[in-house]
Every structure is written in C-alpha cells, then in structure tokens.
Amino acid sequence: MKLAFWHVDAFADRAYAGNPAGVVQLDDWLPDAALAAIADELQLPATAFLVPRADEWEVRWRTPWAELMLCGHASLACGHVLLGRDGADRVTLLTRAGDAVEVRRASGGYELALRAIRTQPRERPDAEALLGARPLETWRNADRYGIYLFASEAEVHALSPDFEALSHIGNDQFACTARGSASDVVSRVFVGGPGAREDAVTGSAHAALAPFWAERLGRGSFTAHQASDRGGDLTCRMEGDRVWLGGRCTTVVEGALYVPG
C-alpha cells in the first residue's frame, strides 16, 4: 500500500527548525496497530493521520509511543499540506474527541484555532526538584496542563529538568514561562511520562499560555517564542473561548510511504 506522506517543520520559517510532524493521508482508517507502527517507524515527535469526510478531514495524532488527543503543531502541518495542495483558504479537522480544529491562511503563514485551556493557581511541591528551579507561581488543571511562571527569561533558559524523574510521573505538561525580550512571552515546555522530553514547539501549551498571559499583559494578542534547541515563533490571539495560534511551516519531505498490506 502506498500512502501520500509529508514531513513538515511547523512553527518554522525554515527547514530544521520548529517542531517536526508527519502528515499521512489515508482513504479510510487503518487498524490502530498499523497507525502505531507507522508512527514508530517515522520516529517524529508527532504524526497526523488524515481521512477525507465530505468537505472536512478526520484527524488522529500519534507519537512513537502513544496516541494524542490534541496536537497543535501537527494540526498546523496538516493545514500547510492541505491548503497548499488544494488552494483553499481554510480547512476543518475533526478529532476523535468530537472537537473541530480549524486552520486558515494568515499573514504569509497559517492560524490554528484551539479551545482555550484554562488553569488555576495550584501548588505543586515537587516542581522545584523536577524543573531544577523554583517557579514564582504554579497554575494547573485536571487535564495535566501546567504553567510555571518564572521571574525572567534567563531563568527559563537555565532550567535543567530531571527527565528521569519526569518519566515516572505521568503525562504531565510543564510550560515554563516568563516575559520575553525579543518576543512578549518566552517558554520552554517539558513533557512527563514515557519518553519524557523537552518539546520543540507546543501548540497545546500555548492554548493554555494564551489566556494566562492575555490577562497579565492586559491585551488579547501577543507574540511568543518557545526557546527549545530548535526554537519556534508564534502569535497568540484570544477570540472568545478559542485561541488562534499563528505561524509558518516548511515542507522538508514530500513523497510516498509504503505500508505492508
């Protein structure tokens, strides 16, 4: 079986920056084991699988070790592929959770609409040991999204998390953030559980950071930089209960994926 495949660097204006994602187009859903095998073979941070449904697309996302319920950077990559190929202005992705994710053209790149993720002040006593520094404030929610506010951009850059400890705590997300210099906001994002790691550029984290920072900045839009080794730049804009995340994408590979069966 031959499947259309793209490797896209999302939230990047050049190759080998931003966050890599695979995009695989299917005629219909393959068994879960086949999707898992493809994602494991590709070894990208996330692979998006697309199935056409009338004027929309069903989407599922997988890492090499698990299925994701939400993946912002791979959704932006899907928009880049579909809008670039079909010439449309916007596309809707339908998730297994019943949400609709919209991607549209904007300012030379794309904007992605995600549900705003709200957090509340909530202590995490082990945060300092896990992250290597003590945050000024900790905000979290029941879905394992966490925001850890630091006093300066330099502190965020200097963080040295204990990834071994993070691998044993569950699939928590640690968005460590401060006011930025070249951008309004800077962050680094660490993900716990199996495969604990630093994420390159994280759409879902900015769906939580957007309402958090919009209140502090006193405005509904701002610029953001995720300070991973690869790095990535985003615009964040609140619109009701949705967050619009803007950025560019770069195609690194376009071709065919050969799958047994």
XYZ file of C-alpha atoms in Angstrom:
261
model
C 0.000 0.000 0.000
C 1.346 3.425 -0.984
C 0.276 6.460 1.081
C 0.898 10.165 0.477
C 3.336 11.470 3.092
C 4.782 14.816 4.123
C 7.371 15.749 6.747
C 6.720 19.345 7.821
C 8.548 21.616 10.259
C 5.743 23.540 11.977
C 6.042 26.995 13.550
C 9.200 27.451 11.484
C 10.133 29.728 8.578
C 12.991 27.437 7.519
C 13.850 23.751 7.468
C 15.259 22.047 10.581
C 13.603 24.474 12.991
C 10.264 24.489 14.785
C 8.608 21.162 15.585
C 8.677 18.290 13.054
C 5.460 16.483 12.173
C 4.498 13.739 9.778
C 1.286 14.022 7.763
C -0.123 10.815 6.252
C -3.226 10.770 4.057
C -5.424 7.646 4.183
C -8.503 6.640 2.188
C -10.013 5.168 5.358
C -8.822 4.282 8.823
C -6.240 1.553 9.206
C -6.185 -0.622 12.348
C -4.733 1.062 15.426
C -1.738 -1.276 15.339
C -0.898 -0.108 11.808
C -1.066 3.575 12.797
C 1.165 2.850 15.787
C 3.667 1.004 13.585
C 3.846 3.884 11.103
C 4.417 6.465 13.854
C 7.067 4.238 15.414
C 8.808 3.814 12.056
C 8.837 7.563 11.353
C 10.085 8.471 14.861
C 8.815 12.048 14.571
C 7.501 13.911 17.637
C 4.001 13.507 16.173
C 2.425 12.035 13.065
C -1.025 13.176 11.905
C -3.248 10.762 10.002
C -5.965 12.263 7.782
C -9.101 10.692 6.284
C -11.380 12.761 3.986
C -15.007 13.197 5.070
C -17.049 15.366 2.643
C -15.607 18.898 2.961
C -13.716 18.128 6.176
C -10.986 15.792 7.378
C -10.908 13.403 10.293
C -7.588 13.523 12.126
C -5.718 11.359 14.609
C -2.285 12.051 16.038
C 0.330 9.624 17.326
C 3.761 9.876 18.858
C 6.060 6.834 18.501
C 4.670 5.530 21.818
C 1.110 6.808 22.300
C -1.971 8.376 20.720
C -2.593 12.064 21.428
C -5.973 13.674 21.996
C -4.666 17.058 20.804
C -1.590 18.135 18.854
C -1.319 21.749 17.742
C 1.889 21.669 15.706
C 0.827 18.592 13.704
C -2.555 20.243 13.031
C -0.775 23.320 11.667
C 1.296 20.959 9.499
C -1.942 19.397 8.184
C -3.246 22.841 7.272
C 0.009 23.662 5.486
C -0.244 20.480 3.409
C -3.960 20.620 2.590
C -4.249 24.358 1.939
C -1.043 24.421 -0.069
C -2.174 21.499 -2.219
C -5.857 22.351 -2.670
C -5.636 26.155 -2.795
C -8.394 26.669 -0.212
C -8.354 29.404 2.433
C -9.286 27.213 5.416
C -9.748 23.605 6.438
C -11.523 21.876 9.333
C -10.048 18.877 11.143
C -12.418 16.645 13.145
C -10.893 14.963 16.201
C -11.832 11.703 17.931
C -12.894 13.771 20.949
C -15.549 15.492 18.840
C -13.759 18.839 18.585
C -13.283 20.741 15.340
C -9.841 22.269 14.739
C -9.754 24.993 12.099
C -6.637 26.045 10.185
C -6.649 29.037 7.839
C -4.221 31.161 5.861
C -2.948 34.294 7.635
C -0.095 36.794 7.182
C 2.109 34.662 4.962
C 1.559 31.612 7.151
C -1.345 29.989 8.958
C -3.546 30.374 12.009
C -4.757 27.432 14.050
C -7.835 27.639 16.309
C -7.743 25.582 19.513
C -10.035 25.526 22.510
C -8.591 27.765 25.229
C -7.164 25.682 28.076
C -7.829 27.253 31.461
C -5.665 26.707 34.517
C -5.976 27.776 38.145
C -3.442 28.541 40.901
C -2.483 25.161 42.289
C 0.651 24.240 44.202
C 2.999 21.502 43.041
C 5.503 20.784 45.848
C 7.775 18.672 43.622
C 8.070 21.334 40.878
C 11.447 22.692 42.002
C 13.053 19.234 42.113
C 11.574 18.258 38.736
C 12.465 21.500 36.918
C 15.709 22.455 38.643
C 14.415 25.843 39.867
C 11.537 27.230 41.920
C 8.730 28.939 39.985
C 7.102 32.117 41.267
C 3.630 30.712 40.581
C 2.156 27.374 39.565
C -1.095 27.083 37.633
C -2.567 23.699 36.706
C -5.746 21.883 35.728
C -7.174 18.371 35.966
C -6.075 17.546 32.406
C -2.381 17.671 33.413
C -1.633 21.031 31.779
C 0.628 23.133 33.987
C 2.034 26.680 33.759
C 5.130 27.513 35.798
C 5.865 31.243 35.951
C 9.470 32.401 36.410
C 10.878 35.846 37.139
C 12.970 36.211 33.982
C 13.716 34.831 30.546
C 17.218 33.923 31.753
C 15.745 31.618 34.395
C 13.655 29.825 31.784
C 16.717 29.333 29.563
C 18.716 27.986 32.515
C 16.222 25.283 33.550
C 17.696 21.791 33.780
C 14.844 19.319 34.394
C 15.257 15.856 35.863
C 13.974 13.830 32.893
C 14.404 10.533 34.707
C 12.043 11.765 37.444
C 9.677 13.253 34.858
C 9.410 9.883 33.116
C 7.784 8.389 36.222
C 5.108 10.995 36.989
C 2.584 10.561 34.186
C 1.860 12.521 31.034
C 2.004 15.990 32.619
C 2.909 19.083 30.615
C 5.190 21.702 32.206
C 5.006 25.044 30.363
C 7.754 27.131 31.994
C 7.349 30.768 31.048
C 8.395 34.390 31.633
C 8.213 37.786 29.957
C 10.441 37.798 26.875
C 12.864 40.255 25.322
C 12.577 39.752 21.549
C 9.002 38.458 21.990
C 6.307 39.310 24.544
C 6.498 35.864 26.128
C 9.095 33.109 26.230
C 8.603 29.487 27.251
C 10.111 26.028 27.400
C 7.841 23.003 27.599
C 8.697 19.674 29.220
C 6.524 16.581 28.925
C 6.447 13.829 31.541
C 5.658 10.147 31.283
C 7.282 7.551 28.979
C 9.586 9.350 26.566
C 9.880 12.388 28.882
C 11.473 15.171 26.901
C 11.600 18.855 26.042
C 9.099 19.671 23.315
C 10.342 21.798 20.420
C 7.241 23.984 19.854
C 3.941 23.146 21.521
C 0.555 24.301 20.244
C -1.447 22.876 23.152
C 0.816 24.606 25.692
C 0.121 27.945 24.033
C -3.613 27.230 24.186
C -3.046 27.377 27.959
C -0.444 30.170 27.912
C -2.676 32.455 25.809
C -5.421 33.068 28.413
C -2.808 33.079 31.197
C -0.708 35.827 29.566
C -3.574 37.775 27.975
C -4.809 38.604 31.475
C -1.339 39.645 32.679
C -0.487 41.673 29.593
C -3.905 43.329 29.520
C -4.455 42.563 25.834
C -5.836 39.746 23.752
C -2.880 39.182 21.429
C 0.871 38.827 21.851
C 3.977 37.224 20.363
C 5.621 34.129 21.813
C 8.906 32.277 21.418
C 9.489 28.697 22.549
C 13.165 28.524 23.476
C 13.976 24.888 22.703
C 17.134 23.977 20.798
C 15.198 24.107 17.523
C 13.141 27.121 18.592
C 9.858 28.388 17.221
C 7.839 31.599 16.988
C 4.090 32.024 17.338
C 1.446 34.687 17.528
C -1.298 34.143 20.118
C -4.737 35.740 19.957
C -7.775 35.209 22.166
C -11.190 35.105 20.494
C -13.913 34.125 22.944
C -13.206 30.618 24.176
C -10.773 29.927 21.351
C -7.085 30.668 20.906
C -5.716 31.458 17.453
C -2.068 30.420 17.123
C -0.206 31.795 14.118
C 2.991 30.585 12.486
C 4.733 29.395 9.368
C 5.556 25.902 8.131
C 8.265 24.424 5.917
C 7.973 21.155 3.983
C 11.101 19.029 4.409
C 9.980 15.802 2.675
C 7.126 15.052 0.290
C 6.633 11.597 -1.169
C 5.154 8.150 -0.679
C 5.075 5.936 2.389
C 4.985 2.212 1.644
C 2.965 0.183 4.150
C 2.608 -3.634 4.115
C -0.843 -4.956 3.340
